[in-house]
Structures are given as C-alpha cells and as structure tokens.
PDB file of C-alpha atoms in Angstrom:
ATOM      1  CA  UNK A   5      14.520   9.961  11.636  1.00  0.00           C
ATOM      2  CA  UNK A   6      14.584   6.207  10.267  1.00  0.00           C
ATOM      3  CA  UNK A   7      17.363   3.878  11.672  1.00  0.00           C
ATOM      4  CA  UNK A   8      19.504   1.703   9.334  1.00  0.00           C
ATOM      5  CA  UNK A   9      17.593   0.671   5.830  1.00  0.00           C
ATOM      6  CA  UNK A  10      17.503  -2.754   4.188  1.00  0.00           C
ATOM      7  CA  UNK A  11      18.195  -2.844   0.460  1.00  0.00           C
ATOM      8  CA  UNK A  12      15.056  -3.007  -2.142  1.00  0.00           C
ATOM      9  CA  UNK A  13      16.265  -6.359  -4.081  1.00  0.00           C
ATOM     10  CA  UNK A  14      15.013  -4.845  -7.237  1.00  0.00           C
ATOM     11  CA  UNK A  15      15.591  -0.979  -8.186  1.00  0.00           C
ATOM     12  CA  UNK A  16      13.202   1.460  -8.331  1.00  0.00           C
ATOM     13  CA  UNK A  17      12.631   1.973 -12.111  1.00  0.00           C
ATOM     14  CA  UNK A  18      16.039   4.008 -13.249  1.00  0.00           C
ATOM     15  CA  UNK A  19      13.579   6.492 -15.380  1.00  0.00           C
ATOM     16  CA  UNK A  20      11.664   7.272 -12.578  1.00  0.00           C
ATOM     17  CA  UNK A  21      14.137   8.124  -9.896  1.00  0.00           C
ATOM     18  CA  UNK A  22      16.762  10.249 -11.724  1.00  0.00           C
ATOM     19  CA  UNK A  23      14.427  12.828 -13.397  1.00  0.00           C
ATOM     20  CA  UNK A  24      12.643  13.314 -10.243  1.00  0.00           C
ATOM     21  CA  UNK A  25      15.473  12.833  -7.885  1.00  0.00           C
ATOM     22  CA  UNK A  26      13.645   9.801  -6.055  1.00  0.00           C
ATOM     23  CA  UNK A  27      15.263   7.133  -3.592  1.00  0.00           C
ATOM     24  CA  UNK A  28      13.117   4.113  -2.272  1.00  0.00           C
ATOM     25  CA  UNK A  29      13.258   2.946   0.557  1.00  0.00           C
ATOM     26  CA  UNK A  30      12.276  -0.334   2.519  1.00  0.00           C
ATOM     27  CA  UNK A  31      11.416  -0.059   5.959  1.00  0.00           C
ATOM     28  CA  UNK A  32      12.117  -3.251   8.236  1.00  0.00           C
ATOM     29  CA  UNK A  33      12.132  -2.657  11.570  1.00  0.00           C
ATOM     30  CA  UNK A  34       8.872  -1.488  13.547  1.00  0.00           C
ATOM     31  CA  UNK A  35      10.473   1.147  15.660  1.00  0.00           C
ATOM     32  CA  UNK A  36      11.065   3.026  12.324  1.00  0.00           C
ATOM     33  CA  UNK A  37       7.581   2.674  11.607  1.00  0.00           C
ATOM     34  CA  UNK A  38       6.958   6.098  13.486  1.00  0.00           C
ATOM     35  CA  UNK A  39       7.981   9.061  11.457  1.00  0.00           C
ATOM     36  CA  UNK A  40       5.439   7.337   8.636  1.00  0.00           C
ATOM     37  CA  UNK A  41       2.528   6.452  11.560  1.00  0.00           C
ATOM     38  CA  UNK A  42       0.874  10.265  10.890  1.00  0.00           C
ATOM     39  CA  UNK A  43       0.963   9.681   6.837  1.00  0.00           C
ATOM     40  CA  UNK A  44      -0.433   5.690   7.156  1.00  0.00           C
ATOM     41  CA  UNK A  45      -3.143   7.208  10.142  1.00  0.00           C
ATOM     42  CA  UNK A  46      -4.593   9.613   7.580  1.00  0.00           C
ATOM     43  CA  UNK A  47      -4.881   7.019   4.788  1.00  0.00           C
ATOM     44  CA  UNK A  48      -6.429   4.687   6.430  1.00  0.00           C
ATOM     45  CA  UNK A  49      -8.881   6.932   8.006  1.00  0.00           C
ATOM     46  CA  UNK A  50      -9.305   8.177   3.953  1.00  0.00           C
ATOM     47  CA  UNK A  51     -10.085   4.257   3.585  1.00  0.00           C
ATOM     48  CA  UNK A  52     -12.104   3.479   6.610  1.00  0.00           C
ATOM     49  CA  UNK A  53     -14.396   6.795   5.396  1.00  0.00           C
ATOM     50  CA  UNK A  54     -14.747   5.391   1.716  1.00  0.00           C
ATOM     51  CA  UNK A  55     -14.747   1.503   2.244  1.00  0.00           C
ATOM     52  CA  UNK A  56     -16.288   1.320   5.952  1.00  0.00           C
ATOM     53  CA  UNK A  57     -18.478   4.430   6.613  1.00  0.00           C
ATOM     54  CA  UNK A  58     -16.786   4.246  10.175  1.00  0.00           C
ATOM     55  CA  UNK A  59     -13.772   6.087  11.754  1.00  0.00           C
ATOM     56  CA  UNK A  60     -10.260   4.536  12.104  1.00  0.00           C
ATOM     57  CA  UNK A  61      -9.733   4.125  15.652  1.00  0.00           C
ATOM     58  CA  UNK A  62      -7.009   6.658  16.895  1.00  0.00           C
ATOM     59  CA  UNK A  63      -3.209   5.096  16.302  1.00  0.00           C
ATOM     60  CA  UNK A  64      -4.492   2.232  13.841  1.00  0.00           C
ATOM     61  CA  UNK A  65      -1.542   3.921  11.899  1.00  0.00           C
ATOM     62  CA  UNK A  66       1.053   2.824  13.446  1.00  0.00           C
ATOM     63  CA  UNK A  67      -0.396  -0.004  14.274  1.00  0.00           C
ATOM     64  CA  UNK A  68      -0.848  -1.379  10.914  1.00  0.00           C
ATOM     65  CA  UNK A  69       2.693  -0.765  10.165  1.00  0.00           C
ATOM     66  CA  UNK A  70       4.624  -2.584  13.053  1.00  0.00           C
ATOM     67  CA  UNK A  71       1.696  -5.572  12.496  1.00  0.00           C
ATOM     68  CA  UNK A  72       2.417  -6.105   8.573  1.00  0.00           C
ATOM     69  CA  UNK A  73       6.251  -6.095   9.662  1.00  0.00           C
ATOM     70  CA  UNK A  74       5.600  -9.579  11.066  1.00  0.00           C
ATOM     71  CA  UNK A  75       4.091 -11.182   8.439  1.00  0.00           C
ATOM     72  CA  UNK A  76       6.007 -12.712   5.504  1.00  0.00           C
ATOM     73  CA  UNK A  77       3.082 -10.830   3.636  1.00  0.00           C
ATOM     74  CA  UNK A  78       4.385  -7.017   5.164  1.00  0.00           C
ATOM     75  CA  UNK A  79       6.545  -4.873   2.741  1.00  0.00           C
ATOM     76  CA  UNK A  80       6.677  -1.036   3.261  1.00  0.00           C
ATOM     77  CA  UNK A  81       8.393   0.806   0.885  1.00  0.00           C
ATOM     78  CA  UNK A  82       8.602   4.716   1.356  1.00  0.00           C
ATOM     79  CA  UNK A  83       9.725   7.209  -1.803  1.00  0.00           C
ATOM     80  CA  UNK A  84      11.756  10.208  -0.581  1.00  0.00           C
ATOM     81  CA  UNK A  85      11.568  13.174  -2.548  1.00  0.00           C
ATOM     82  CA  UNK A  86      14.642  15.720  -3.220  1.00  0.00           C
ATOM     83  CA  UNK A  87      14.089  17.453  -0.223  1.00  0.00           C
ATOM     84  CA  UNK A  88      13.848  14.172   2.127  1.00  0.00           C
ATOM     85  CA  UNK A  89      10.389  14.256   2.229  1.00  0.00           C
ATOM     86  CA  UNK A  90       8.112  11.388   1.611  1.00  0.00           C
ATOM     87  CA  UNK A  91       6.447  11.235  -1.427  1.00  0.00           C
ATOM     88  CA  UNK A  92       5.147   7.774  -2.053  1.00  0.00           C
ATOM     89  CA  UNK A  93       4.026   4.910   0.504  1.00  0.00           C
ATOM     90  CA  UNK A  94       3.229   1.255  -0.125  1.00  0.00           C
ATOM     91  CA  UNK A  95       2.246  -1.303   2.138  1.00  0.00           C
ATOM     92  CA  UNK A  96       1.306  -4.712   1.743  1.00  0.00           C
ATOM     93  CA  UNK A  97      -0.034  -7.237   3.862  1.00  0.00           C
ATOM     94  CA  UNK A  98      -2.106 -10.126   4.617  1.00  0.00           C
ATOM     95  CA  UNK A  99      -5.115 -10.732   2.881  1.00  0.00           C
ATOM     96  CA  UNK A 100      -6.583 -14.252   5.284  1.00  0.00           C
ATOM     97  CA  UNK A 101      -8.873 -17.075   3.362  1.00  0.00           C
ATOM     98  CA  UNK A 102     -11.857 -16.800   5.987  1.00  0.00           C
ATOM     99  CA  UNK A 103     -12.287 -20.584   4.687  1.00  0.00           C
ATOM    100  CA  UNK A 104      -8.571 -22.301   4.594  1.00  0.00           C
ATOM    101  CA  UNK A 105      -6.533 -19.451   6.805  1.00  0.00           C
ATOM    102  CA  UNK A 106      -3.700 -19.135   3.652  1.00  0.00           C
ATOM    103  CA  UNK A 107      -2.456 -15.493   3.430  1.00  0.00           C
ATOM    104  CA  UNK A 108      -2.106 -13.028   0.411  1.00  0.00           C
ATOM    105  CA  UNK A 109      -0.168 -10.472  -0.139  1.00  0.00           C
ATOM    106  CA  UNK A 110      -2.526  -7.511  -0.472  1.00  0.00           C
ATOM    107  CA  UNK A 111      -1.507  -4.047  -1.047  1.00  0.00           C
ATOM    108  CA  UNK A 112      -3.200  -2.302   1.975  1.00  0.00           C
ATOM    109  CA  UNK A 113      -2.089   1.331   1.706  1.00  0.00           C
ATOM    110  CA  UNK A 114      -1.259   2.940  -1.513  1.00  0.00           C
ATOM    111  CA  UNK A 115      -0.600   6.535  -2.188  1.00  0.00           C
ATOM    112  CA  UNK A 116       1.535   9.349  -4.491  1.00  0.00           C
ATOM    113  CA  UNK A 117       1.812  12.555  -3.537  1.00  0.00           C
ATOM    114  CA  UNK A 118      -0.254  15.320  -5.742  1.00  0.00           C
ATOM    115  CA  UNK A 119       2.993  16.979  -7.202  1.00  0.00           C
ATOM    116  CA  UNK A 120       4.224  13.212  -7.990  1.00  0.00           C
ATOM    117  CA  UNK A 121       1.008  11.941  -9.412  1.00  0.00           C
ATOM    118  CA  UNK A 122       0.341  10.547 -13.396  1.00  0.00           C
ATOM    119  CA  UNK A 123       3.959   9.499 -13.566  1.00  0.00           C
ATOM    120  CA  UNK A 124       4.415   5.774 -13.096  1.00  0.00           C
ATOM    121  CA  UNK A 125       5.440   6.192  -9.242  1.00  0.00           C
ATOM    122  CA  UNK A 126       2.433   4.064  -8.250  1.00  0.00           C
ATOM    123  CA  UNK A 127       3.187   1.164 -10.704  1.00  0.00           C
ATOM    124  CA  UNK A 128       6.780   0.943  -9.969  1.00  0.00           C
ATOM    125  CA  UNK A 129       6.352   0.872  -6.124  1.00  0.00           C
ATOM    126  CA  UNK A 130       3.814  -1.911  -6.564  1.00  0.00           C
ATOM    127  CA  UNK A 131       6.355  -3.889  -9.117  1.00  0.00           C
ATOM    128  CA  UNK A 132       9.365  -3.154  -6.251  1.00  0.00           C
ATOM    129  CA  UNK A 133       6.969  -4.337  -3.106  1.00  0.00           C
ATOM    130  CA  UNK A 134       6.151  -7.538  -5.957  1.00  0.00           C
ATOM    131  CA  UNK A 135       9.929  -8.489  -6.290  1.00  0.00           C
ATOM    132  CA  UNK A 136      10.061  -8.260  -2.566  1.00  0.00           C
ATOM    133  CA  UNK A 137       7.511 -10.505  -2.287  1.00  0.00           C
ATOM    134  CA  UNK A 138       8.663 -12.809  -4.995  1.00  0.00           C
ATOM    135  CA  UNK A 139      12.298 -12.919  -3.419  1.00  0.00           C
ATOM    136  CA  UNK A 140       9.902 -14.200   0.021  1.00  0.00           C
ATOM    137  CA  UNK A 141       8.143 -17.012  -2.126  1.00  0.00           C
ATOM    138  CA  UNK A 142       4.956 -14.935  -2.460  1.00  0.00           C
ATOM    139  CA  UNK A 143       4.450 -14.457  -6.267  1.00  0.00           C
ATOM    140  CA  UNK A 144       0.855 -13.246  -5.951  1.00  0.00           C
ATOM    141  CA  UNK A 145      -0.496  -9.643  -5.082  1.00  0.00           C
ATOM    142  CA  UNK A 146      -3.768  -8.604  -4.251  1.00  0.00           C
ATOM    143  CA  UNK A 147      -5.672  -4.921  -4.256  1.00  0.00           C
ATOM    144  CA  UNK A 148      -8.621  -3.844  -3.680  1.00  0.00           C
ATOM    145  CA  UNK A 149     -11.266  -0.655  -5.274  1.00  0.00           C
ATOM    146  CA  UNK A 150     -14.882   0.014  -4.430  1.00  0.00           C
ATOM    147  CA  UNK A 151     -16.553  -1.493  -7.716  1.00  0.00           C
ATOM    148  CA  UNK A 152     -17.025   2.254  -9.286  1.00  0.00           C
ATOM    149  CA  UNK A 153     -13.767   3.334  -8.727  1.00  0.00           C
ATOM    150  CA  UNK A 154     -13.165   3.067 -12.455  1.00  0.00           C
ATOM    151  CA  UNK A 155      -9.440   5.438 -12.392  1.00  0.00           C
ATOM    152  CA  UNK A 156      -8.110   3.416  -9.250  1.00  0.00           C
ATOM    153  CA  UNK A 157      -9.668   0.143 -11.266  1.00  0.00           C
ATOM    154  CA  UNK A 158      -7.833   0.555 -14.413  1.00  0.00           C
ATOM    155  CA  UNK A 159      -4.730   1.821 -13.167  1.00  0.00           C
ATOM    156  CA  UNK A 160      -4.503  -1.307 -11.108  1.00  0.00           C
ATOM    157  CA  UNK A 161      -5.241  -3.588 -14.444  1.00  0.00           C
ATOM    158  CA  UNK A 162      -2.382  -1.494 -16.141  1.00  0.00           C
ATOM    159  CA  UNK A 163       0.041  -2.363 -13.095  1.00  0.00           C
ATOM    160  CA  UNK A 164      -0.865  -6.450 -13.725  1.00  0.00           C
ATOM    161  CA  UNK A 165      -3.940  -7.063 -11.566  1.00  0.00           C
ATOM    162  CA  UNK A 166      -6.515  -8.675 -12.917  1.00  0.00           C
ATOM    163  CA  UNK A 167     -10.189  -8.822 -11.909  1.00  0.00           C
ATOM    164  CA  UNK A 168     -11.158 -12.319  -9.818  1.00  0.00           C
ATOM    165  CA  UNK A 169     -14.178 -11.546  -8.134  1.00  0.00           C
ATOM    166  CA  UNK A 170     -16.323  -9.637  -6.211  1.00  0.00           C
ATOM    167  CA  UNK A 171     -17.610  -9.353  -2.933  1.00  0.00           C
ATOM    168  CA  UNK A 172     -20.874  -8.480  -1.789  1.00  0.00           C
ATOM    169  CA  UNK A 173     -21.709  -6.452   1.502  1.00  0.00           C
ATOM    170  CA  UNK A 174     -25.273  -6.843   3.284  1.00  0.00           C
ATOM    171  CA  UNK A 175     -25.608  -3.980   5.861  1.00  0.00           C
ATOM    172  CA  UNK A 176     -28.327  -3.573   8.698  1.00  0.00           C
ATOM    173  CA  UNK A 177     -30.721  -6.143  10.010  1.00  0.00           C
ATOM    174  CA  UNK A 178     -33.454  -7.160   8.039  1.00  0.00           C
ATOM    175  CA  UNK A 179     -32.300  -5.622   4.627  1.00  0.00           C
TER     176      UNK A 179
END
C-alpha cells in the first residue's frame, strides 16, 4: 500500500527491531499518507476528546499528515510489525511562536500498539524522528501532556524532554 520509502538516517535501535521483528519506516510523500489516515483520524480524535473537549472534524487525519509533510518541522515515521502491520506511529510538526512566528518541532501524534507497549518503542521512534530533525537543522523537540498525566509526563522526561513551562487555559465568558 505505501509507494517507494526514504531511508531513516539513523537506525531504529538494533535491540529493539530484531527481537520483535520491527522495520521503521519514514513516510515522505503525501499520497502515501492514506493507508495511515484511519490510524492518525482516531488519535487525534483520542486527543481532541482529552485536550479539547470537542470532536475532530471528519478527515483531520489525513489532513494532518499531508500538512506536516510540508513543513521542515513534519517527520512521520511508521513501525511495521512481523506481519506488515503497523505498530507504532510518530509524527512531528510545527509548534508556531504566536509572538515571533519561529516553528518547533513538536511531536503531534504519538502512539505504540498494546501488544508493543513498555518496551522502549516509544523512546526510540522519538530519538529516530530527533535525528531526522537534527539532519534538517532542527535540534529541538517539543511534546506536550495534560499537567496530570504523570505516566505520559515521565516517560517523556526519560526520552530527554524537559519541563519549560506551562500554559494556562481560561474557558467560557465571564469565568
């Protein structure tokens, strides 16, 4: 189903993909984006319901994916599982300065699947979609967790994040 794949610069960690029988893949091109668009759809409508309290529009999916692709920002890296099925997704993509317009990296969509969980898949696609990055000139990434998300929190302190600040919501007039 995906056309022709561009090389991931740096390997997928070696002790990750032989035990489990893993391959990584970057995806480049936006008309490969589609056999993904159904897994990206549901996780951002996961993150719309947790972050936003709103529905993802319908399609927002695929969307997202053929946007990030044209931003020096956009990596998507899909793990394929023995059987060719995906097992892991990663994308990145801007993160805009309201104030100065300079873009971030920001890890956007993140997820492992169940079977694949607890076993270093997460940090190693988020150190791959890094030395994309780096190889671009970008040598900063940026995530985001809902402030009691304490699991999603610490993993992403023992992948190299570090806490900067936080941002405050107001909702509803008059509050």
């Amino acid at each position: 189903l995906l056309g022709p794949l561009c090389p991931v610069p740096v390997p997928f960690p070696p002790e990750l993909l032989v035990p489990m029988n893993l391959s990584l893949k970057e995806i480049s091109d936006p008309a490969d984006c589609e056999a993904l668009a159904p897994l990206a759809q549901r996780l951002v409508e996961r993150s719309c319901e947790e972050l936003r309290n709103d529905p993802a529009p319908e399609d927002c999916g695929l969307k997202l994916l053929q946007r990030v692709l044209q931003s020096p920002t956009g990596v998507i890296l899909q793990t394929v599982g023995p059987d060719g099925e995906t097992v892991g997704l990663i994308v990145t993509g801007p993160l805009i300065d309201p104030l100065v317009g300079d873009e971030t990296p920001m890890v956007l969509l993140l997820w492992t699947a169940d079977a694949f969980r607890r076993r270093g898949m997460s940090k190693g696609m988020i150190q791959s979609a890094a030395e994309i990055l780096a190889g671009r000139g970008l040598h900063s990434l940026a995530a985001r967790a809902e402030h009691n998300d304490d699991a999603l929190i610490s993993m992403g302190e023992r992948s190299g994040f570090i806490r900067l600040y936080e941002v405050l919501l107001r909702e509803g007039p008059g509050r």
